[in-house]
Coordinates of C-alpha atoms and ligand atoms in Angstrom, one line a residue:
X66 CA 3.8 -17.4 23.1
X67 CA 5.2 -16.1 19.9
X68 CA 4.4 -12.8 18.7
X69 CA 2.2 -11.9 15.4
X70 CA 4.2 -11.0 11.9
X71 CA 4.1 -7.9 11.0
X72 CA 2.7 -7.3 7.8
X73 CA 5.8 -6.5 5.7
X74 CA 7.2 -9.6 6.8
X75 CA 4.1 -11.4 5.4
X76 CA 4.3 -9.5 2.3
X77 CA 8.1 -10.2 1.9
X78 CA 7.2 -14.2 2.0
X79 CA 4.1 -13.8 -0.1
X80 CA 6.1 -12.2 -2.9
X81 CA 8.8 -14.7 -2.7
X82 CA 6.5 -17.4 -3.3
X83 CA 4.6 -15.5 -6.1
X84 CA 7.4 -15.0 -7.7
X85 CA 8.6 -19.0 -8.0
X86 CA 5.0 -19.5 -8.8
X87 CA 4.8 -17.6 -11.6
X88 CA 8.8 -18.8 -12.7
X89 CA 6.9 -22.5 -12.5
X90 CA 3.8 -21.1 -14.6
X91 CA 5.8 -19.3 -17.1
X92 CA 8.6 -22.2 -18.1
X93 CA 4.8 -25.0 -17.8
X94 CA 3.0 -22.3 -20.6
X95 CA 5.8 -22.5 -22.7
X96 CA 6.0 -26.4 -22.8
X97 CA 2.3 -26.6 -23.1
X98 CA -1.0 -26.4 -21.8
X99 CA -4.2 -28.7 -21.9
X100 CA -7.4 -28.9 -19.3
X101 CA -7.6 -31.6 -16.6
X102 CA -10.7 -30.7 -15.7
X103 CA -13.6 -28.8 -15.4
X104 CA -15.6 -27.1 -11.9
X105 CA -19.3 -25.4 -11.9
X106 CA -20.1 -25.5 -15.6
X107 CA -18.1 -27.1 -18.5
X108 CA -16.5 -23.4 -18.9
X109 CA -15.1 -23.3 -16.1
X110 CA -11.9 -24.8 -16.0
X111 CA -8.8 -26.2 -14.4
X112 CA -5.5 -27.2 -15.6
X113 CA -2.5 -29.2 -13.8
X114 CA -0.5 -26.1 -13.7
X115 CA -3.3 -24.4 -11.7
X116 CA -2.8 -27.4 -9.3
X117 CA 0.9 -27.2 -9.2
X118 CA 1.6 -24.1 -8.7
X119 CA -1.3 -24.1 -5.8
X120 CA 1.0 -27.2 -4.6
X121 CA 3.8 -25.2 -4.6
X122 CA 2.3 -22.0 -3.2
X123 CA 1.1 -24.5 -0.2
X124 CA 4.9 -26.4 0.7
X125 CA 6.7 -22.5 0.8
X126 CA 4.6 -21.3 3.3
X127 CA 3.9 -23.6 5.3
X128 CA 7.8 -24.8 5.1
X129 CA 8.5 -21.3 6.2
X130 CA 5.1 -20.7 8.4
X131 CA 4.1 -24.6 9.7
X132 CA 1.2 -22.8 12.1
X133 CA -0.5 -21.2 9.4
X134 CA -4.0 -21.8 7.9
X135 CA -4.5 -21.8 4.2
X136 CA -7.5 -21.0 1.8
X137 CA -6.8 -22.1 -2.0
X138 CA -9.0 -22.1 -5.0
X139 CA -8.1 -25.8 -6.2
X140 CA -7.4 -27.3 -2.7
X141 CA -9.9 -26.0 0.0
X142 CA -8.8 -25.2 3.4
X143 CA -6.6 -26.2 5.7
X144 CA -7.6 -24.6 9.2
X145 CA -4.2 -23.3 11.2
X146 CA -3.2 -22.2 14.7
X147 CA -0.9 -18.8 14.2
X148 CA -3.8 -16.3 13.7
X149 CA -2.3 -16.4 9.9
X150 CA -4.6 -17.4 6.9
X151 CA -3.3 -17.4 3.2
X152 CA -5.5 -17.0 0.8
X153 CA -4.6 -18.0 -2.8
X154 CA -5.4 -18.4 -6.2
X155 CA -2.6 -19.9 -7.9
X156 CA -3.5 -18.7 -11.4
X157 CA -6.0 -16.4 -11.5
X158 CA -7.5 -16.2 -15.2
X159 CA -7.2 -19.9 -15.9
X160 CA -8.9 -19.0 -19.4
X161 CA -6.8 -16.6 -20.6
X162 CA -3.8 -19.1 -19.2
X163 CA -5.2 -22.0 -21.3
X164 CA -5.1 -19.5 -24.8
X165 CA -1.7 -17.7 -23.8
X166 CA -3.4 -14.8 -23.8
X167 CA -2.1 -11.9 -21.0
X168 CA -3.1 -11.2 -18.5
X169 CA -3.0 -13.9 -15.4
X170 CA -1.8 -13.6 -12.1
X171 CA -1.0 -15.3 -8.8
X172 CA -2.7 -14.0 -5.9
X173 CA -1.7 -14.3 -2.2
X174 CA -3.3 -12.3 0.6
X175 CA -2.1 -13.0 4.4
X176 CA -5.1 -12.5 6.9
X177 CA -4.2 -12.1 10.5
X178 CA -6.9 -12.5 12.9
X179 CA -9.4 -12.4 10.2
X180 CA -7.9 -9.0 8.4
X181 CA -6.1 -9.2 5.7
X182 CA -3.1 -7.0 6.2
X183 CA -0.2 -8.1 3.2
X184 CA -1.0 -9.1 -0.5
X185 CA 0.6 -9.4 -4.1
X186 CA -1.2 -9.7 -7.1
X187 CA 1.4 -10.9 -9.5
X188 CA 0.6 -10.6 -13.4
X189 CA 2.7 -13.5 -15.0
X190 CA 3.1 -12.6 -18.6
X191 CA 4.3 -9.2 -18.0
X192 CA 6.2 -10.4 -13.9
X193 CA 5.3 -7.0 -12.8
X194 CA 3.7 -6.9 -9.2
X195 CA 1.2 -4.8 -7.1
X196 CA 1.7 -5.5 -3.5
X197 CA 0.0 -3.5 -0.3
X198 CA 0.4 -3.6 3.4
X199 CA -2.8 -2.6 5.7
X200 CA -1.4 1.1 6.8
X201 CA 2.0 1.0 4.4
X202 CA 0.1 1.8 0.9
X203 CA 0.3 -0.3 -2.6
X204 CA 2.4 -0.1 -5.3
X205 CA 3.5 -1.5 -8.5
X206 CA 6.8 -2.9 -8.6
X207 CA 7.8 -0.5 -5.7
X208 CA 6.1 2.6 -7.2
X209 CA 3.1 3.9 -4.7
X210 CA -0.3 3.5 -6.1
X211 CA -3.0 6.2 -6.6
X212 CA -7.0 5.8 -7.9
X213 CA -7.7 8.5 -10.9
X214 CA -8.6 11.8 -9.8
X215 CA -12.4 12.2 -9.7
X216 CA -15.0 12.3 -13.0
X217 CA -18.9 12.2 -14.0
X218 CA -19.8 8.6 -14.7
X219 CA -20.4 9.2 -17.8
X220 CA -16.6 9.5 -18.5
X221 CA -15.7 6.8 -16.4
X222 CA -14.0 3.4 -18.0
X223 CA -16.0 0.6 -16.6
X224 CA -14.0 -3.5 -16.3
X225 CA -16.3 -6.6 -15.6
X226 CA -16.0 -9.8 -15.8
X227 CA -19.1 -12.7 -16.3
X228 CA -20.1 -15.8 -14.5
X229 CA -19.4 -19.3 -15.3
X230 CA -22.3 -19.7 -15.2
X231 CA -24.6 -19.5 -18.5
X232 CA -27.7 -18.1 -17.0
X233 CA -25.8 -15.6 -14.8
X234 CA -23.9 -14.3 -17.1
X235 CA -26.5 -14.0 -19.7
X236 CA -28.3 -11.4 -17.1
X237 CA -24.8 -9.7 -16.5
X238 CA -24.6 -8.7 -19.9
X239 CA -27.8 -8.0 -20.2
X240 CA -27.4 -5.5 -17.0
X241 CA -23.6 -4.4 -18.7
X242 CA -25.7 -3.5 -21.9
X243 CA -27.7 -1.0 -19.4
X244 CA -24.6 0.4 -17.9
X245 CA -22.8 1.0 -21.5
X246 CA -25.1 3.3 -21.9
X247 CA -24.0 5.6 -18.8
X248 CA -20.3 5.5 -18.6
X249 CA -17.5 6.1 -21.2
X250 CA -16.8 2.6 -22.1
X251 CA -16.5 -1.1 -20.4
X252 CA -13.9 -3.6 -20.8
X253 CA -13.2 -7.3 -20.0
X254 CA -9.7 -8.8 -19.6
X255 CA -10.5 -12.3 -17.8
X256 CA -8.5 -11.4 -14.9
X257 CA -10.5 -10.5 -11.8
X258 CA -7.3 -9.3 -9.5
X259 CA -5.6 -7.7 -11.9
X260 CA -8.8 -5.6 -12.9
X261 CA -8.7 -4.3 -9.1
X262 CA -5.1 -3.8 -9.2
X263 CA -5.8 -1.3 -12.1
X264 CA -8.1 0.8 -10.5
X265 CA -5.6 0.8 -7.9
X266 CA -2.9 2.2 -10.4
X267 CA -5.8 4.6 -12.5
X268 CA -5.8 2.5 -15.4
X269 CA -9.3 2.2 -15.0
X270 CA -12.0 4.1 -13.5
X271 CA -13.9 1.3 -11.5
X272 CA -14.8 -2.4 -11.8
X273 CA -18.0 -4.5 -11.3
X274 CA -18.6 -8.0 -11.4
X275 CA -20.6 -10.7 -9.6
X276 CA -19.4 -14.5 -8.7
X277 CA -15.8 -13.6 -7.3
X278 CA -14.5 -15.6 -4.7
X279 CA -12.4 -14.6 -1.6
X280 CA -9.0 -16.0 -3.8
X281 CA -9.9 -13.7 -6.6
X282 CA -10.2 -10.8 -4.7
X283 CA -8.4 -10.9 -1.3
X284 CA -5.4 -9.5 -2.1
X285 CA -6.8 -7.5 -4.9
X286 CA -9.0 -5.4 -2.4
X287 CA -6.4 -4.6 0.2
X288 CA -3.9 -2.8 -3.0
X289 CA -7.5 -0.9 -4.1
X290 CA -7.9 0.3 -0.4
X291 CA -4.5 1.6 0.0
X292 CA -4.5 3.3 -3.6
X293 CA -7.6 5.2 -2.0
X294 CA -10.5 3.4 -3.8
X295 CA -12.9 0.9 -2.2
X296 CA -13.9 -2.3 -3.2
X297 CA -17.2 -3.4 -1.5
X298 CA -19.5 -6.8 -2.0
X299 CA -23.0 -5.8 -2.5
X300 CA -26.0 -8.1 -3.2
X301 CA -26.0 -9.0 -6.7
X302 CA -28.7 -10.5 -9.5
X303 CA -30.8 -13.4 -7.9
X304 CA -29.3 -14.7 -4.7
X305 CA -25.3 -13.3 -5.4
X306 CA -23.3 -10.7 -4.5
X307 CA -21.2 -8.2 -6.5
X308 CA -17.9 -6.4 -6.1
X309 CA -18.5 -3.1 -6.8
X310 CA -14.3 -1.1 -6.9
X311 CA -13.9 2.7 -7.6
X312 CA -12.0 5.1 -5.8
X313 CA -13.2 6.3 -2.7
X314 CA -14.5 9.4 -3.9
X315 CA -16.3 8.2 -6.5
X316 CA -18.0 5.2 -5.2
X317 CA -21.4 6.4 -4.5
X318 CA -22.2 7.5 -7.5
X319 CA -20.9 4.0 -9.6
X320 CA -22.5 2.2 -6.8
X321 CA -26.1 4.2 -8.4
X322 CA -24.8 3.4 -12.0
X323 CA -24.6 -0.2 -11.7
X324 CA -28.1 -0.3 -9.2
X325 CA -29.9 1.4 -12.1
X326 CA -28.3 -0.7 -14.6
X327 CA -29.5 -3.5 -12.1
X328 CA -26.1 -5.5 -11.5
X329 CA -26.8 -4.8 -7.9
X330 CA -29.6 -4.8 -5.7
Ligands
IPD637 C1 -11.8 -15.9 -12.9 C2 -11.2 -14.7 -13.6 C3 -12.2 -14.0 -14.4 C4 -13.5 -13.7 -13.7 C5 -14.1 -15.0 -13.1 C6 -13.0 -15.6 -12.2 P1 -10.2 -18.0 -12.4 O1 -10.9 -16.5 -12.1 O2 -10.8 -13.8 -12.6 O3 -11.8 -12.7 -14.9 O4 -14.5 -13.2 -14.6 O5 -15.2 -14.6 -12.3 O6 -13.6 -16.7 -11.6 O7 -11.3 -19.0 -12.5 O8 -9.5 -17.8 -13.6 O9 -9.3 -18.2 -11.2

C-alpha cells in the first residue's frame, strides 16, 4: 500500500499545472477569443479555451497521479482510487475572459479523503498566485496571508457576485440593494475565487454570493481559512445556498447583515 501525499506535495503539482494553464490561456486570449457554447442560461458561457485548458489541467495530473479522481467544471467527474480528488475550474470568470477584462483565474484544490488540504487560485492577467496548505497557512506569491483586522459592518467593503440565472439574480440585487445600505460599499469583479482569495489577503472585508459551485470555491476557501477568515455555505434565496466569507472574527455579525438584507435564510 502506498502512502497518502502530503499536502505540499499536492500543492507543488497543483501550481505546476496552474501555471501551464494559465501560459495556454494567456498566449489563446491574445490570438483570440469567441463562445462555443452556452450552459444554464444563454449568459452563461463557455469557450474552447475553457475546455482546453480543463484538458490540459486533466493529462498533468493524472500523467503525474494515474490513481486520482477528478472534479472539473466543463468535464464532470471522473471517480479515482488514491483517496486524491482534484477539483478544478479551468478558467474561472469565463466572462470577464471572453471581454479581456482582469481578473480570471485557474483553480485547483486537492481533497484527500474528502478534505481539501492543498489549493492555488491563480489570477491569469496579473500570474500572481494565492496558494494554502490545510495546517501550513496561505499566501500570495510566497507572502503569508492575513484577513483585515476587525471593523463595524458599517465600514466593511462588501464583494458579490450574481447568478446566471435571470430571476435569481434579479432577487440578489434586490437583497444587495438592502445590504448597501449597512456596510461601506459592495463590489463585483466576475471572479468568484479570486474575491475569496482577497479577503484572504485584506483587500476586502467579506464576500457573499449565492450559485457557487465546489470548482469556484474549493480552493478559494481553504486560502480564506488559513488567512484566518471563514467561508461557510448557508441556505440562500428560494431553494440555494450562499457563501457567506469574512474573517473569523467578524463573521457573525456579516452573517446578520446579509440575513437582514435577506441573501440568506
Ligand atoms: C463564475 C464567476 C462569477 C460568479 C459566478 C461564477 P465561471 O464562474 O466566478 O464571478 O459570479 O457565480 O459561476 O462561470 O466564470 O467559472
Amino acid at each position: 500500500m502506498t502512502s497518502d501525499p502530503t499536502p505540499a506535495e499536492l500543492l507543488d503539482l497543483a501550481l505546476h499545472v496552474a501555471r501551464d494553464a494559465a501560459e495556454l490561456i494567456r498566449t489563446r486570449r491574445a490570438e483570440g477569443v469567441s463562445v462555443a457554447a452556452t450552459k444554464t442560461s444563454l449568459t452563461d458561457v463557455v469557450t474552447e479555451v475553457d475546455r482546453a485548458s480543463e484538458d490540459l489541467i486533466r493529462a498533468a495530473l493524472f500523467g503525474a497521479r494515474p490513481d486520482d479522481g477528478f472534479l472539473g467544471e466543463e468535464g464532470g467527474g471522473t471517480p479515482g482510487s488514491s483517496g486524491v480528488r482534484w477539483i478544478v475550474d479551468p478558467i474561472d470568470g469565463t466572462v470577464n475572459f471572453l471581454y479581456g477584462l482582469p481578473p480570471y483565474a485557474v483553480s485547483i484544490a486537492a481533497e484527500l479523503h474528502g478534505e481539501v488540504v492543498a489549493g492555488v487560485v491563480l489570477n491569469i492577467p496579473y500570474n500572481v498566485a494565492f496558494t494554502a496548505t490545510r495546517g501550513g497557512g496561505s499566501h500570495k506569491d510566497g507572502r503569508r496571508l492575513r484577513v483585515r483586522e476587525p471593523a463595524p459592518v458599517s465600514e466593511r467593503l462588501v464583494i458579490t457576485g450574481f447568478s446566471y440565472r435571470r430571476e435569481l439574480r434579479v432577487a440578489q440585487a434586490e437583497a444587495i440593494a438592502r445590504l448597501q445600505g449597512m456596510v461601506r460599499d459592495v463590489r463585483r469583479t466576475g471572479c468568484a475565487a479570486l474575491d475569496m482569495c482577497m479577503v484572504a489577503e485584506g483587500t476586502a472585508d467579506a464576500y457573499v454570493e449565492q450559485g457557487l459551485h465546489p470548482w469556484d470555491y474549493s480552493a478559494a476557501a481553504l486560502v480564506v481559512a488559513e488567512a484566518g477568515g471563514r467561508a461557510e455555505l448557508s441556505p440562500g434565496i428560494g431553494d440555494g445556498e450562499a457563501m457567506v466569507c469574512a474573517p473569523e472574527h467578524g463573521f457573525a455579525e456579516f452573517h446578520q447583515a446579509v440575513r437582514s438584507a435577506g441573501l440568506v435564510r
